[in-house]
Tab-separated table of C-alpha atoms in Angstrom:
chain	number	residue	atom	x	y	z
A	3	MET	CA	31.833	-29.847	-16.054
A	4	ASN	CA	31.294	-27.886	-19.559
A	5	LYS	CA	27.763	-27.490	-18.624
A	6	LEU	CA	28.358	-26.115	-14.917
A	7	LEU	CA	30.863	-23.438	-16.606
A	8	GLN	CA	27.878	-22.296	-18.749
A	9	GLU	CA	25.481	-22.251	-16.260
A	10	LEU	CA	27.956	-20.211	-14.192
A	11	GLN	CA	28.957	-17.863	-16.835
A	12	ARG	CA	24.982	-17.666	-17.815
A	13	ALA	CA	24.401	-16.749	-14.097
A	14	ALA	CA	26.910	-13.809	-13.909
A	15	ALA	CA	25.742	-12.188	-17.735
A	16	GLU	CA	22.112	-12.033	-16.032
A	17	ARG	CA	23.537	-10.123	-12.898
A	18	GLU	CA	25.941	-7.913	-15.073
A	19	THR	CA	22.220	-5.911	-16.063
A	20	ARG	CA	21.969	-2.512	-17.155
A	21	ARG	CA	21.373	-1.085	-13.913
A	22	HIS	CA	24.635	-2.753	-12.859
A	23	PHE	CA	26.391	-1.296	-15.241
A	24	LEU	CA	25.229	2.056	-14.403
A	25	HIS	CA	26.206	1.679	-10.884
A	26	THR	CA	29.794	0.523	-11.692
A	27	CYS	CA	30.652	2.599	-14.325
A	28	SER	CA	33.505	5.227	-13.193
A	29	THR	CA	31.629	8.179	-14.948
A	30	GLY	CA	29.933	9.049	-11.830
A	31	LEU	CA	26.827	9.293	-14.157
A	32	GLY	CA	26.141	5.879	-13.450
A	33	ALA	CA	25.860	6.266	-9.597
A	34	MET	CA	23.657	9.374	-10.463
A	35	ALA	CA	21.433	6.702	-12.578
A	36	LEU	CA	20.972	4.196	-10.440
A	37	SER	CA	19.458	6.858	-7.720
A	38	SER	CA	17.011	8.055	-9.755
A	39	VAL	CA	15.764	4.289	-10.962
A	40	LEU	CA	15.728	2.930	-7.207
A	41	ALA	CA	14.371	6.213	-6.009
A	42	SER	CA	11.265	5.212	-8.201
A	43	CYS	CA	10.826	1.966	-7.094
A	44	GLY	CA	11.132	3.321	-3.315
A	45	LEU	CA	14.627	2.065	-2.823
A	46	SER	CA	17.845	3.381	-2.274
A	47	ASP	CA	21.162	1.443	-3.732
A	48	GLU	CA	21.422	0.162	0.003
A	49	GLY	CA	18.587	-1.480	-0.290
A	50	GLY	CA	16.354	0.305	2.145
A	51	GLN	CA	12.853	2.449	1.796
A	52	LYS	CA	13.871	5.779	0.763
A	53	PRO	CA	12.292	8.276	3.648
A	54	VAL	CA	9.381	10.233	2.963
A	55	SER	CA	8.981	13.768	4.336
A	56	GLY	CA	6.632	13.128	7.515
A	57	SER	CA	6.479	9.660	6.937
A	58	LEU	CA	7.941	6.656	9.077
A	59	GLN	CA	10.927	4.474	6.960
A	60	ALA	CA	10.584	0.841	6.534
A	61	THR	CA	13.606	-0.869	7.335
A	62	PRO	CA	14.251	-4.687	6.140
A	63	ASP	CA	15.621	-5.440	10.198
A	64	GLY	CA	13.156	-4.688	12.155
A	65	PRO	CA	9.732	-3.068	12.882
A	66	LEU	CA	8.761	0.403	13.087
A	67	PRO	CA	8.092	2.852	15.433
A	68	ALA	CA	4.491	3.444	16.531
A	69	GLN	CA	3.238	6.657	16.728
A	70	TYR	CA	0.551	6.294	19.612
A	71	THR	CA	0.353	4.052	22.140
A	72	PRO	CA	-1.342	1.765	20.164
A	73	LYS	CA	-4.286	-0.393	22.156
A	74	ALA	CA	-3.849	-3.654	20.324
A	75	LYS	CA	-1.471	-5.810	20.087
A	76	ARG	CA	-2.874	-7.958	17.160
A	77	VAL	CA	-5.560	-8.802	15.086
A	78	ILE	CA	-8.265	-11.322	13.850
A	79	TYR	CA	-10.017	-9.934	11.186
A	80	ILE	CA	-12.708	-12.594	10.130
A	81	HIS	CA	-14.054	-12.018	6.895
A	82	MET	CA	-17.866	-13.673	5.814
A	83	ALA	CA	-17.430	-13.987	1.853
A	84	GLY	CA	-20.138	-13.030	0.063
A	85	SER	CA	-21.372	-10.667	2.329
A	86	PRO	CA	-24.238	-11.938	5.124
A	87	SER	CA	-27.465	-9.756	5.035
A	88	GLN	CA	-27.287	-6.650	7.841
A	89	LEU	CA	-31.291	-6.839	7.644
A	90	GLU	CA	-31.982	-10.422	8.517
A	91	LEU	CA	-28.731	-10.500	11.913
A	92	PHE	CA	-28.288	-6.936	13.316
A	93	ASP	CA	-30.066	-3.587	11.316
A	94	TYR	CA	-33.530	-4.214	13.132
A	95	LYS	CA	-36.137	-2.666	10.744
A	96	PRO	CA	-39.899	-3.508	12.178
A	97	GLU	CA	-40.710	-0.308	9.254
A	98	LEU	CA	-39.750	-2.999	5.751
A	99	VAL	CA	-42.370	-5.379	7.487
A	100	LYS	CA	-44.951	-3.200	6.397
A	101	TYR	CA	-43.561	-3.064	2.482
A	102	ASN	CA	-43.129	-6.721	2.398
A	103	GLY	CA	-44.142	-7.926	-0.972
A	104	LYS	CA	-45.354	-4.336	-2.391
A	105	ASP	CA	-43.260	-3.304	-5.025
A	106	CYS	CA	-40.389	-1.022	-5.014
A	107	PRO	CA	-40.784	2.752	-4.854
A	108	GLN	CA	-39.413	4.335	-8.103
A	109	GLU	CA	-37.365	6.977	-6.185
A	110	LEU	CA	-35.313	3.872	-4.754
A	111	LEU	CA	-34.636	2.342	-8.195
A	112	GLU	CA	-33.595	5.807	-9.834
A	113	GLY	CA	-29.899	6.708	-10.605
A	114	LYS	CA	-28.796	3.117	-9.416
A	115	LYS	CA	-26.965	0.484	-10.346
A	116	PHE	CA	-27.246	-3.015	-9.103
A	117	ALA	CA	-25.592	-6.113	-9.390
A	118	PHE	CA	-28.435	-8.286	-10.558
A	119	ILE	CA	-31.778	-6.433	-10.258
A	120	ARG	CA	-33.845	-5.506	-12.937
A	121	GLY	CA	-37.163	-3.803	-13.303
A	122	VAL	CA	-39.253	-3.331	-10.129
A	123	PRO	CA	-38.443	-5.628	-7.409
A	124	LYS	CA	-40.779	-6.616	-4.627
A	125	MET	CA	-39.683	-5.251	-1.267
A	126	LEU	CA	-38.966	-7.542	1.334
A	127	GLY	CA	-39.310	-7.719	5.261
A	128	PRO	CA	-36.778	-9.263	7.564
A	129	GLN	CA	-36.839	-12.788	8.092
A	130	GLY	CA	-35.277	-12.900	11.413
A	131	LYS	CA	-36.870	-12.383	14.713
A	132	PHE	CA	-35.294	-9.408	16.533
A	133	ALA	CA	-34.618	-9.286	20.031
A	134	GLN	CA	-32.619	-6.721	22.694
A	135	HIS	CA	-29.969	-8.226	24.563
A	136	GLY	CA	-27.538	-7.557	27.674
A	137	GLN	CA	-27.017	-4.349	29.258
A	138	SER	CA	-26.717	-2.783	26.236
A	139	GLY	CA	-29.932	-3.627	24.773
A	140	ALA	CA	-28.281	-4.250	21.137
A	141	TRP	CA	-30.507	-5.907	18.709
A	142	VAL	CA	-29.732	-9.350	17.328
A	143	SER	CA	-31.882	-12.489	15.430
A	144	ASP	CA	-32.842	-15.394	16.181
A	145	TYR	CA	-30.306	-16.335	13.548
A	146	LEU	CA	-27.760	-16.068	16.017
A	147	PRO	CA	-28.769	-17.651	19.606
A	148	HIS	CA	-25.431	-17.280	20.968
A	149	LEU	CA	-23.909	-14.000	20.043
A	150	PRO	CA	-26.237	-12.045	22.456
A	151	GLY	CA	-24.065	-13.928	25.049
A	152	VAL	CA	-21.228	-11.493	24.515
A	153	VAL	CA	-22.742	-8.727	22.947
A	154	ASP	CA	-22.126	-6.624	25.789
A	155	ASP	CA	-18.231	-6.600	24.270
A	156	ILE	CA	-19.504	-5.575	20.696
A	157	THR	CA	-18.915	-2.151	19.035
A	158	PHE	CA	-21.806	-2.496	16.003
A	159	LEU	CA	-21.351	-0.241	12.981
A	160	LYS	CA	-24.770	-0.027	11.647
A	161	ALA	CA	-23.902	2.565	8.629
A	162	MET	CA	-21.173	1.231	6.724
A	163	HIS	CA	-20.733	2.277	3.079
A	164	THR	CA	-18.299	0.750	0.152
A	165	ASP	CA	-17.934	1.822	-3.180
A	166	GLN	CA	-18.264	-1.370	-5.022
A	167	PHE	CA	-20.476	-3.780	-5.147
A	168	ASN	CA	-19.166	-6.656	-6.910
A	169	HIS	CA	-17.805	-9.340	-4.752
A	170	ALA	CA	-14.314	-9.062	-6.007
A	171	PRO	CA	-13.526	-5.640	-6.133
A	172	ALA	CA	-15.482	-4.420	-2.834
A	173	GLN	CA	-13.358	-7.270	-1.268
A	174	LEU	CA	-10.086	-6.066	-2.516
A	175	LEU	CA	-11.262	-2.322	-1.401
A	176	MET	CA	-12.224	-3.621	2.226
A	177	HIS	CA	-8.747	-5.741	2.564
A	178	THR	CA	-6.176	-3.614	0.252
A	179	GLY	CA	-8.332	0.059	0.213
A	180	SER	CA	-8.184	-0.262	-3.702
A	181	ALA	CA	-10.406	-2.464	-5.798
A	182	ARG	CA	-7.833	-3.200	-8.522
A	183	LEU	CA	-5.114	-5.361	-8.206
A	184	GLY	CA	-1.535	-4.592	-7.073
A	185	ARG	CA	-2.194	-3.190	-3.233
A	186	PRO	CA	-0.997	-4.434	-0.351
A	187	SER	CA	-3.091	-6.054	1.888
A	188	MET	CA	-4.453	-5.006	5.616
A	189	GLY	CA	-2.666	-7.479	7.026
A	190	ALA	CA	0.685	-6.774	5.389
A	191	TRP	CA	0.606	-3.196	6.205
A	192	VAL	CA	0.013	-4.548	9.627
A	193	THR	CA	3.541	-6.686	9.941
A	194	TYR	CA	5.079	-3.893	7.783
A	195	GLY	CA	4.406	-1.808	10.728
A	196	LEU	CA	5.057	-4.391	13.350
A	197	GLY	CA	6.068	-7.301	12.895
A	198	SER	CA	5.849	-10.577	14.697
A	199	GLU	CA	6.114	-11.047	18.085
A	200	ASN	CA	7.456	-14.963	17.405
A	201	ASP	CA	10.782	-15.332	15.563
A	202	ASN	CA	9.354	-19.317	14.825
A	203	LEU	CA	5.590	-17.918	13.017
A	204	PRO	CA	4.872	-15.644	10.268
A	205	GLY	CA	3.588	-12.480	11.284
A	206	TYR	CA	0.842	-13.130	9.625
A	207	ILE	CA	-1.719	-16.232	8.401
A	208	VAL	CA	-4.829	-16.837	6.587
A	209	LEU	CA	-7.020	-19.436	7.208
A	210	ALA	CA	-10.033	-20.083	4.839
A	211	SER	CA	-13.005	-22.095	4.965
A	212	GLY	CA	-16.850	-23.113	3.201
A	213	GLY	CA	-14.986	-24.641	0.370
A	214	LYS	CA	-14.176	-22.593	-1.892
A	215	GLN	CA	-11.509	-18.806	-1.728
A	216	PRO	CA	-12.749	-15.694	-1.712
A	217	ASP	CA	-13.762	-14.173	-5.263
A	218	ALA	CA	-11.002	-11.599	-5.022
A	219	GLY	CA	-8.287	-14.597	-4.425
A	220	LYS	CA	-5.574	-14.368	-2.501
A	221	SER	CA	-4.666	-10.883	-3.715
A	222	ILE	CA	-6.591	-9.752	-0.977
A	223	TRP	CA	-3.767	-11.301	1.811
A	224	GLY	CA	-1.035	-10.279	-0.632
A	225	SER	CA	2.131	-7.859	0.042
A	226	GLY	CA	1.149	-5.837	-3.538
A	227	PHE	CA	4.750	-4.009	-3.942
A	228	LEU	CA	5.704	-4.476	-0.274
A	229	PRO	CA	8.449	-6.873	0.018
A	230	THR	CA	6.761	-10.596	-0.140
A	231	VAL	CA	8.062	-11.193	3.386
A	232	TYR	CA	4.886	-9.755	4.481
A	233	GLN	CA	2.461	-10.940	2.275
A	234	GLY	CA	-0.119	-13.727	4.225
A	235	VAL	CA	1.102	-17.363	4.955
A	236	GLN	CA	-2.218	-19.640	4.470
A	237	CYS	CA	-2.199	-22.585	6.689
A	238	ARG	CA	-4.151	-25.461	5.335
A	239	THR	CA	-6.825	-27.230	8.232
A	240	ASP	CA	-6.089	-30.696	6.864
A	241	GLY	CA	-3.118	-32.167	6.302
A	242	ASP	CA	0.315	-30.906	6.423
A	243	PRO	CA	-0.699	-26.928	7.394
A	244	VAL	CA	1.422	-25.371	4.891
A	245	LEU	CA	2.614	-27.379	1.449
A	246	TYR	CA	6.103	-28.287	0.965
A	247	ALA	CA	7.314	-26.918	4.221
A	248	SER	CA	8.246	-31.006	5.469
A	249	ASP	CA	11.554	-32.302	5.345
A	250	PRO	CA	11.932	-34.675	2.357
A	251	ALA	CA	11.949	-38.611	2.998
A	252	GLY	CA	15.366	-39.678	4.147
A	253	MET	CA	16.845	-36.416	5.320
A	254	PRO	CA	17.839	-35.595	8.841
A	255	ARG	CA	17.010	-32.118	10.001
A	256	ASP	CA	20.708	-30.960	10.381
A	257	VAL	CA	21.199	-31.839	7.031
A	258	ARG	CA	18.474	-29.747	6.146
A	259	LYS	CA	20.202	-26.771	8.196
A	260	GLN	CA	23.255	-27.300	6.528
A	261	THR	CA	21.688	-26.840	2.976
A	262	ILE	CA	19.326	-23.675	4.104
A	263	ASP	CA	22.496	-22.191	5.670
A	264	ALA	CA	24.150	-22.871	2.189
A	265	ILE	CA	21.384	-20.962	0.190
A	266	SER	CA	21.113	-18.168	2.224
A	267	GLU	CA	25.071	-17.462	1.806
A	268	ILE	CA	24.504	-17.907	-1.971
A	269	ASN	CA	22.028	-15.341	-1.602
A	270	GLN	CA	23.806	-13.178	0.497
A	271	GLN	CA	25.875	-12.900	-1.991
A	272	GLN	CA	24.002	-12.238	-4.892
A	273	TYR	CA	22.367	-9.396	-2.362
A	274	ASP	CA	25.376	-7.646	-2.079
A	275	ASP	CA	25.744	-7.848	-5.709
A	276	VAL	CA	23.077	-6.311	-7.096
A	277	LYS	CA	21.388	-4.650	-3.501
A	278	ASP	CA	18.121	-6.225	-4.307
A	279	PRO	CA	15.326	-6.831	-1.148
A	280	GLU	CA	13.639	-9.459	-2.690
A	281	ILE	CA	16.515	-11.532	-1.854
A	282	LEU	CA	16.262	-10.622	1.433
A	283	THR	CA	13.195	-11.529	1.662
A	284	ARG	CA	13.689	-14.927	-0.343
A	285	ILE	CA	16.899	-15.221	3.091
A	286	ALA	CA	13.997	-14.802	5.712
A	287	GLN	CA	11.655	-17.083	4.337
A	288	TYR	CA	14.269	-19.783	3.644
A	289	GLU	CA	14.764	-19.542	7.370
A	290	LEU	CA	11.437	-18.819	8.499
A	291	ALA	CA	10.388	-21.784	6.824
A	292	PHE	CA	13.179	-24.088	8.319
A	293	ARG	CA	11.357	-22.757	11.857
A	294	MET	CA	7.801	-23.393	10.692
A	295	GLN	CA	8.529	-26.948	10.429
A	296	MET	CA	8.662	-27.142	14.238
A	297	SER	CA	6.300	-24.460	15.353
A	298	VAL	CA	3.490	-24.601	13.025
A	299	PRO	CA	2.285	-27.823	13.304
A	300	ASP	CA	2.316	-27.560	17.514
A	301	ALA	CA	0.193	-24.216	16.959
A	302	MET	CA	-2.139	-26.323	14.341
A	303	ASP	CA	-3.040	-29.311	16.702
A	304	ILE	CA	-5.876	-28.373	18.835
A	305	LYS	CA	-6.074	-32.283	19.813
A	306	SER	CA	-4.138	-30.723	22.862
A	307	GLU	CA	-6.984	-28.294	23.973
A	308	PRO	CA	-9.128	-29.488	26.764
A	309	LYS	CA	-12.568	-31.243	25.524
A	310	TYR	CA	-14.457	-28.400	27.287
A	311	ILE	CA	-12.720	-25.925	24.756
A	312	LEU	CA	-13.209	-27.971	21.819
A	313	ASP	CA	-17.459	-28.342	22.896
A	314	SER	CA	-17.447	-24.550	23.087
A	315	TYR	CA	-16.403	-24.005	19.412
A	316	GLY	CA	-18.109	-27.112	18.480
A	317	ALA	CA	-14.553	-27.703	16.396
A	318	ASN	CA	-13.584	-31.469	15.852
A	319	PRO	CA	-9.718	-31.873	16.340
A	320	ASP	CA	-10.165	-34.135	12.815
A	321	LYS	CA	-11.854	-32.109	10.841
A	322	GLY	CA	-11.313	-28.628	9.232
A	323	SER	CA	-14.115	-25.849	9.815
A	324	PHE	CA	-14.896	-22.364	10.581
A	325	ALA	CA	-15.345	-23.613	14.200
A	326	ARG	CA	-11.738	-24.962	14.347
A	327	ASN	CA	-10.176	-22.155	12.284
A	328	CYS	CA	-11.633	-19.809	15.227
A	329	LEU	CA	-10.003	-22.285	17.898
A	330	LEU	CA	-7.007	-21.697	15.740
A	331	ALA	CA	-7.105	-18.018	15.310
A	332	ARG	CA	-6.603	-18.087	19.500
A	333	ARG	CA	-4.167	-20.346	19.583
A	334	LEU	CA	-2.208	-18.348	16.857
A	335	VAL	CA	-2.338	-14.947	18.890
A	336	GLU	CA	-1.392	-16.611	21.760
A	337	ARG	CA	1.859	-17.123	19.776
A	338	GLY	CA	2.503	-13.781	19.080
A	339	VAL	CA	1.121	-13.860	15.475
A	340	ARG	CA	0.373	-10.296	14.450
A	341	PHE	CA	-2.732	-10.573	12.160
A	342	VAL	CA	-5.036	-13.612	11.411
A	343	GLN	CA	-7.315	-13.559	9.065
A	344	LEU	CA	-10.547	-15.849	8.647
A	345	PHE	CA	-12.194	-15.983	5.433
A	346	ASP	CA	-15.375	-17.987	5.131
A	347	TRP	CA	-17.189	-18.313	2.277
A	348	GLY	CA	-20.752	-18.929	1.349
A	349	TRP	CA	-22.773	-15.945	2.769
A	350	ASP	CA	-23.940	-14.706	-1.186
A	351	THR	CA	-27.701	-14.966	-0.767
A	352	HIS	CA	-29.561	-13.895	-4.333
A	353	GLY	CA	-31.833	-16.578	-3.834
A	354	THR	CA	-31.164	-19.039	-6.831
A	355	SER	CA	-31.096	-21.876	-4.879
A	356	ALA	CA	-31.550	-22.780	-1.121
A	357	ASP	CA	-28.014	-22.628	0.003
A	358	GLY	CA	-28.513	-19.516	-1.415
A	359	SER	CA	-31.505	-17.802	0.546
A	360	ILE	CA	-31.791	-15.640	3.512
A	361	ASP	CA	-34.283	-17.844	4.906
A	362	ILE	CA	-32.299	-21.138	4.429
A	363	GLY	CA	-28.892	-20.629	3.269
A	364	LEU	CA	-28.266	-17.802	5.701
A	365	LYS	CA	-29.560	-19.409	8.902
A	366	ASN	CA	-27.549	-22.879	8.126
A	367	LYS	CA	-24.254	-20.171	7.787
A	368	CYS	CA	-24.897	-18.673	10.858
A	369	LYS	CA	-25.551	-22.297	12.480
A	370	GLU	CA	-22.158	-22.944	11.394
A	371	SER	CA	-19.746	-20.011	12.753
A	372	ASP	CA	-22.251	-18.523	15.577
A	373	GLN	CA	-21.340	-20.598	18.298
A	374	ALA	CA	-17.397	-20.443	17.437
A	375	VAL	CA	-17.572	-16.330	16.795
A	376	ALA	CA	-19.089	-16.221	20.325
A	377	ALA	CA	-17.004	-18.783	21.786
A	378	LEU	CA	-13.571	-16.992	20.143
A	379	LEU	CA	-14.734	-13.552	22.026
A	380	LYS	CA	-15.246	-15.345	25.149
A	381	ASP	CA	-12.167	-17.783	25.121
A	382	LEU	CA	-10.262	-14.579	24.471
A	383	LYS	CA	-11.562	-12.845	27.092
A	384	GLN	CA	-11.229	-15.945	29.860
A	385	ARG	CA	-7.513	-15.563	28.938
A	386	GLY	CA	-6.649	-11.770	29.399
A	387	LEU	CA	-6.430	-11.394	25.314
A	388	LEU	CA	-9.198	-9.619	24.666
A	389	ASP	CA	-8.468	-6.397	26.043
A	390	ASP	CA	-5.289	-6.211	23.404
A	391	THR	CA	-6.447	-8.415	20.590
A	392	LEU	CA	-8.897	-6.484	17.880
A	393	VAL	CA	-11.697	-9.039	16.753
A	394	VAL	CA	-13.064	-7.645	13.322
A	395	TRP	CA	-16.148	-9.555	11.783
A	396	GLY	CA	-18.156	-8.096	8.849
A	397	GLY	CA	-18.714	-9.179	4.861
A	398	GLU	CA	-17.620	-6.806	1.883
A	399	PHE	CA	-21.187	-5.096	1.565
A	400	GLY	CA	-24.470	-5.361	2.536
A	401	ARG	CA	-28.054	-6.483	1.106
A	402	THR	CA	-30.835	-5.197	-0.427
A	403	PRO	CA	-33.884	-3.955	1.516
A	404	MET	CA	-36.168	-5.571	-1.840
A	405	GLN	CA	-35.798	-8.851	-3.093
A	406	GLU	CA	-33.896	-9.904	-5.611
A	407	ASN	CA	-35.404	-10.012	-8.972
A	408	ARG	CA	-33.383	-11.033	-12.382
A	409	ASP	CA	-34.793	-9.917	-16.224
A	410	GLY	CA	-38.153	-8.503	-13.634
A	411	GLN	CA	-38.768	-12.753	-12.707
A	412	VAL	CA	-38.706	-13.706	-8.846
A	413	LEU	CA	-36.276	-15.950	-8.020
A	414	PRO	CA	-37.382	-19.007	-6.039
A	415	PHE	CA	-35.879	-18.578	-2.815
A	416	MET	CA	-35.722	-15.369	-0.821
A	417	GLY	CA	-32.772	-13.434	-1.359
A	418	ARG	CA	-31.451	-9.791	-1.380
A	419	ASP	CA	-28.926	-8.485	-3.882
A	420	HIS	CA	-25.435	-6.723	-3.588
A	421	HIS	CA	-25.439	-2.995	-1.646
A	422	LEU	CA	-22.940	-0.734	-0.934
A	423	ASP	CA	-24.767	1.809	0.797
A	424	ALA	CA	-25.241	0.369	4.359
A	425	PHE	CA	-24.282	-2.645	5.646
A	426	THR	CA	-23.025	-3.781	9.505
A	427	VAL	CA	-19.959	-4.603	10.734
A	428	TRP	CA	-18.905	-4.834	14.617
A	429	MET	CA	-15.784	-4.582	16.312
A	430	ALA	CA	-14.861	-6.105	19.587
A	431	GLY	CA	-11.893	-5.648	22.294
A	432	GLY	CA	-8.202	-3.835	21.540
A	433	GLY	CA	-9.337	-0.645	22.184
A	434	VAL	CA	-13.044	-0.436	21.264
A	435	LYS	CA	-15.986	0.514	23.544
A	436	GLN	CA	-17.725	-2.514	24.949
A	437	GLY	CA	-21.420	-2.167	23.991
A	438	PHE	CA	-21.539	0.086	22.101
A	439	SER	CA	-23.907	0.611	18.878
A	440	TYR	CA	-22.745	3.642	16.237
A	441	GLY	CA	-24.797	4.632	13.082
A	442	GLU	CA	-27.780	4.519	11.948
A	443	THR	CA	-29.727	3.854	8.430
A	444	ASP	CA	-33.354	4.602	7.632
A	445	ASP	CA	-36.548	2.985	8.644
A	446	ILE	CA	-36.079	0.144	5.685
A	447	GLY	CA	-32.292	-0.054	5.948
A	448	TYR	CA	-31.666	1.569	2.495
A	449	TYR	CA	-29.042	4.510	3.630
A	450	GLY	CA	-27.070	5.576	6.041
A	451	VAL	CA	-28.692	8.230	7.858
A	452	LYS	CA	-26.298	9.269	10.683
A	453	ASP	CA	-22.592	8.649	11.836
A	454	GLN	CA	-21.423	6.784	8.664
A	455	VAL	CA	-18.247	5.020	8.100
A	456	HIS	CA	-16.585	4.125	4.999
A	457	VAL	CA	-14.296	1.261	4.492
A	458	HIS	CA	-11.115	3.695	4.766
A	459	ASP	CA	-13.122	4.965	7.754
A	460	LEU	CA	-12.567	1.360	9.027
A	461	GLN	CA	-8.808	1.212	7.985
A	462	ALA	CA	-7.494	3.917	9.283
A	463	THR	CA	-9.199	3.311	12.504
A	464	ILE	CA	-7.859	-0.659	12.713
A	465	LEU	CA	-4.385	1.454	11.931
A	466	HIS	CA	-4.597	3.730	14.815
A	467	LEU	CA	-5.825	0.757	17.325
A	468	MET	CA	-2.502	-0.959	16.560
A	469	GLY	CA	-0.230	2.581	17.402
A	470	PHE	CA	-0.441	3.861	13.406
A	471	ASP	CA	-1.221	7.204	11.612
A	472	HIS	CA	-2.506	5.993	9.024
A	473	THR	CA	-1.349	9.001	6.725
A	474	LYS	CA	2.348	8.386	7.491
A	475	LEU	CA	2.266	4.736	7.456
A	476	THR	CA	3.670	4.774	3.778
A	477	TYR	CA	5.779	3.000	1.245
A	478	GLN	CA	7.363	4.848	-1.658
A	479	PHE	CA	6.654	3.467	-4.772
A	480	GLN	CA	6.481	4.585	-8.777
A	481	GLY	CA	7.327	8.072	-7.399
A	482	ARG	CA	4.880	8.227	-4.868
A	483	PRO	CA	4.406	7.204	-0.890
A	484	PHE	CA	1.380	4.821	-1.298
A	485	ARG	CA	-0.916	3.649	2.201
A	486	LEU	CA	-3.696	2.173	2.616
A	487	THR	CA	-6.329	4.499	2.631
A	488	ASP	CA	-5.001	6.131	-0.587
A	489	VAL	CA	-5.881	9.372	0.243
A	490	ALA	CA	-8.931	8.966	2.375
A	491	GLY	CA	-9.972	7.789	5.809
A	492	LYS	CA	-10.520	9.210	9.025
A	493	ILE	CA	-10.407	7.875	12.626
A	494	VAL	CA	-14.072	6.763	14.026
A	495	LYS	CA	-13.057	7.969	17.240
A	496	PRO	CA	-16.808	8.200	19.070
A	497	ILE	CA	-16.298	4.232	19.057
A	498	LEU	CA	-12.353	4.213	21.024
A	499	ALA	CA	-12.677	3.127	24.592
């Protein structure tokens, strides 16, 4: 009993913080000080976001009002972690064949920094065999035999560029708008703005394959300084979809509900005392976890899918894979999940091993993914979901038109180094043009020469398609409004349908 009393006294003392003291002191200075402290964190003393002139105001109880009529209601973002070579897949460069095996011209090396290339590398021609497909005449290589069947639904962005040539910072920039840790991910911004269409599932779900996490780790689906209720929930494809969500052995569901209600009541009392919005997040997460115990296993069970659907994706219901994740993505958006992110590791093709080569490893990764990606687009389309579901595919940067060497030595397998000046991303559905190609690179795929698109432009365009002005979807933090696109980004209007 004494121990319980001591714990109660300690909890009361912990709540009596300097902020709490200033808030309650009778001079009136406390309220002023508290207002200043909370404003610097983007909070009023009621726990909501401080309004910003010209910006949208977040509320803890629901989504923000869209500024445009949204073309897309949901997003499936497919990230090939490590970055596939655009020169083997989409960016056809017959001129590059002429330079194959020759020393790289000095003008391509002067003033350039590479992740690994040192000295003078050899140029490397494309390894895939290209052909034009569909009514759009899109160039796609034989590495991707299934994708040509859906190219007339796709918009290719062929002159993408970024600021980062190493994996972790480039992935952070692509998904959070900053190469540094601590910013909210794109999925967090979208769910912050729009919420979820299903009260029993998270608004933002992440599925990973390839055996490893992306180099930037879980930060690329984190919530940063947004309330943590908006962070991505990673679901496993083997075993329990979400760890620790199952009831302990011997605990009936009605008893678990009573437990959650009691915890929520205690948390609410604490929130009433200190007005910390993270307490509201904690309440919401407990309650959502309880509902997820029933909804997530159903959504993640693909055994109920017809055999022809499983076969079209190449998915094994008893084995986790990228193909299975593609099918799960369709099932999740069908149930109202706002943002589904697929990460597939293993696309880094430097030439240090067979698995990491563009003529062996890249081909194998394409075999693992091509059928499932094409099936996903067809499946969404035949269910009437593609029109308002935006599908995005790409890596964090591109690959060089020269073969990678290290310390002047040619590597044992064919590979390309990281390249930030030119790469390809494609989009489909949700308000973008069908069968369209935007942007061009030079004759060897080294620089974008027409209609370049920066990472921040891509982010601005995605938010626009979801109904938001990227300059006004902001959150006040540390004294200023932050946004996904930082202080840059423009909508790529020519690709909009």
